[in-house]
Structure formats: C-alpha cells, structure tokens
Tab-separated table of C-alpha atoms and ligand atoms in Angstrom:
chain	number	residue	atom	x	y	z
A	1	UNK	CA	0.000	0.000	0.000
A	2	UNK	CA	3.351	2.470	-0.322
A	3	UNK	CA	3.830	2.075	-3.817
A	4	UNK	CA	2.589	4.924	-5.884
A	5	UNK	CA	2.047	5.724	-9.565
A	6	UNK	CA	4.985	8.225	-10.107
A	7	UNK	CA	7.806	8.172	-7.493
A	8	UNK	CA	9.438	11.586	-6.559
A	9	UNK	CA	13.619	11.037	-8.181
A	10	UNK	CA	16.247	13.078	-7.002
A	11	UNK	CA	19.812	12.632	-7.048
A	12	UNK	CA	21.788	11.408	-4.308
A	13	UNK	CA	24.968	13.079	-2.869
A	14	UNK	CA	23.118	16.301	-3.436
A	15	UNK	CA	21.483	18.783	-1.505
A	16	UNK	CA	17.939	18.380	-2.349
A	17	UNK	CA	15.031	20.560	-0.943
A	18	UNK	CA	11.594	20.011	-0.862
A	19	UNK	CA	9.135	22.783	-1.339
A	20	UNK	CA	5.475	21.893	-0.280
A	21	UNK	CA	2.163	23.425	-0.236
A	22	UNK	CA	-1.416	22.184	0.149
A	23	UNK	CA	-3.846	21.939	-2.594
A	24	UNK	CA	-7.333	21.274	-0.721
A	25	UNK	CA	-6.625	21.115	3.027
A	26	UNK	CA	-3.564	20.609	5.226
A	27	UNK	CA	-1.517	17.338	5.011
A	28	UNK	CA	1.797	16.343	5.996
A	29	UNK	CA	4.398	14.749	3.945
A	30	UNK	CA	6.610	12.722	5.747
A	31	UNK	CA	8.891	10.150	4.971
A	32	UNK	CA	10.554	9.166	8.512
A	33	UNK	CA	13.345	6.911	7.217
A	34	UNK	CA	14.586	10.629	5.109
A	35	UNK	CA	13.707	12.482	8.587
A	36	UNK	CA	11.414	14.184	6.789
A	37	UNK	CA	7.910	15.483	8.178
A	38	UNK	CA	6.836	19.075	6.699
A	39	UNK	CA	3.005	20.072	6.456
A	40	UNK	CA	1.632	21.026	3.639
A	41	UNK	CA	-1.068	24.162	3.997
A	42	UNK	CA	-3.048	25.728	0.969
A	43	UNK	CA	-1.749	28.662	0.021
A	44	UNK	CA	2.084	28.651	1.986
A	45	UNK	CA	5.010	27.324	1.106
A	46	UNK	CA	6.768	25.031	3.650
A	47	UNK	CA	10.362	23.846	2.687
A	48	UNK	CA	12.567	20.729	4.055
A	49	UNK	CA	15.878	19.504	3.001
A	50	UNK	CA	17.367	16.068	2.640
A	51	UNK	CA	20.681	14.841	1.457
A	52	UNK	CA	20.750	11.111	0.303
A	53	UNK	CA	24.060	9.639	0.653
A	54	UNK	CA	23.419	6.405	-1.616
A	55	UNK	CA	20.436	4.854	-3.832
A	56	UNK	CA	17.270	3.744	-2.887
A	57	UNK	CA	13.469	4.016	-2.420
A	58	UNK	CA	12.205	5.268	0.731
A	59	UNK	CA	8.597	5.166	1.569
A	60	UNK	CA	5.863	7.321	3.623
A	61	UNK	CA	2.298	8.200	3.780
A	62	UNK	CA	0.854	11.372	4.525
A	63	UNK	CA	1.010	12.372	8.991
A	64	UNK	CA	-2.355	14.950	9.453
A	65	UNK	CA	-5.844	13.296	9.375
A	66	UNK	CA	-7.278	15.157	6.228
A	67	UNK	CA	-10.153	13.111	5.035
A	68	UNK	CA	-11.627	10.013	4.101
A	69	UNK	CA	-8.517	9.091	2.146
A	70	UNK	CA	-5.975	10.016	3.993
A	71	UNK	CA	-5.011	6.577	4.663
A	72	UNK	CA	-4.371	6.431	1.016
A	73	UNK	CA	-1.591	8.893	0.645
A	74	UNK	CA	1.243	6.781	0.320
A	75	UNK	CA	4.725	8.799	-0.189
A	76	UNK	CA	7.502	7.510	-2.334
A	77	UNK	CA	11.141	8.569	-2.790
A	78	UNK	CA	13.832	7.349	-5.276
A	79	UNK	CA	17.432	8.571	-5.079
A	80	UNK	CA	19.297	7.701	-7.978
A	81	UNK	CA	23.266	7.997	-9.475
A	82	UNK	CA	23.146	11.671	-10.604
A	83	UNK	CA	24.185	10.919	-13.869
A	84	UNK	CA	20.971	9.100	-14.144
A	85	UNK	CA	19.011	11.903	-12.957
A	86	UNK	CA	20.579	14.283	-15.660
A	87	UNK	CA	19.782	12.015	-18.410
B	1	CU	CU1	-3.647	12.713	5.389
C-alpha cells in the first residue's frame, strides 16, 4: 500500500530541498526513514531539506488526518546515481 504511480527522483549526494504546499486542506508529507515530516497548507510554502548519501526508495504516507482518504496517501522517494538523474 506504499507504492505509488509516479515516485518523486532526485539525485543522491546532493542537496535536495523540498518545497510543499497544500492543494485542498492541510496534510503532511513525511517520509521518517529521510527524517522528513513538513506540512503542507493551501496557500504557503513550507520547505525541508534532505541529502541522500546512496540509492534507494524510501517510503511514507501522509502524517495529518485530512479526510476520508488520507489513509491512502502513500509517499515515495527514489534517489538515484546523478548521472541518471541528468539524463
Ligand atoms: Cu492525510
């Protein structure tokens, strides 16, 4: 139930920041094995920060109750060789 249609890529060995905002109502995107947790609220910008020091897929689901589906939010993460990621 963590798999998702399109996985977020970024590169590893880089600094990578996330930018997140809301669409409907507030969720959270977390991934906890990144250290990530950042809430995502219509109409601000929250920002978080990983760096990824090797390849892999990390998973998460959405952290705030927001609605019937919320336990449908799964989160997915792919770091990949940066010369993949370029090309
Ligand atoms: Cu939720």
């Amino acid at each position: 139930m963590l798999e998702v249609d399109n996985r977020v890529i970024i590169p590893e060995r880089t600094h990578t920041r996330f930018v997140v905002e809301g669409a409907d109502v507030i969720h959270s995107y977390a991934c906890p094995s990144l250290g990530i947790k950042c809430d995502a609220y219509p109409g601000r910008l929250n920002q978080s920060s990983v760096y990824l020091n090797r390849e892999g897929t990390y998973y998460g689901q959405c952290s705030e109750i927001c609605g019937i589906l919320h336990s449908s939010m799964p989160i997915s993460i792919q770091s990949v060789k940066l010369t993949k990621f370029l090309y």
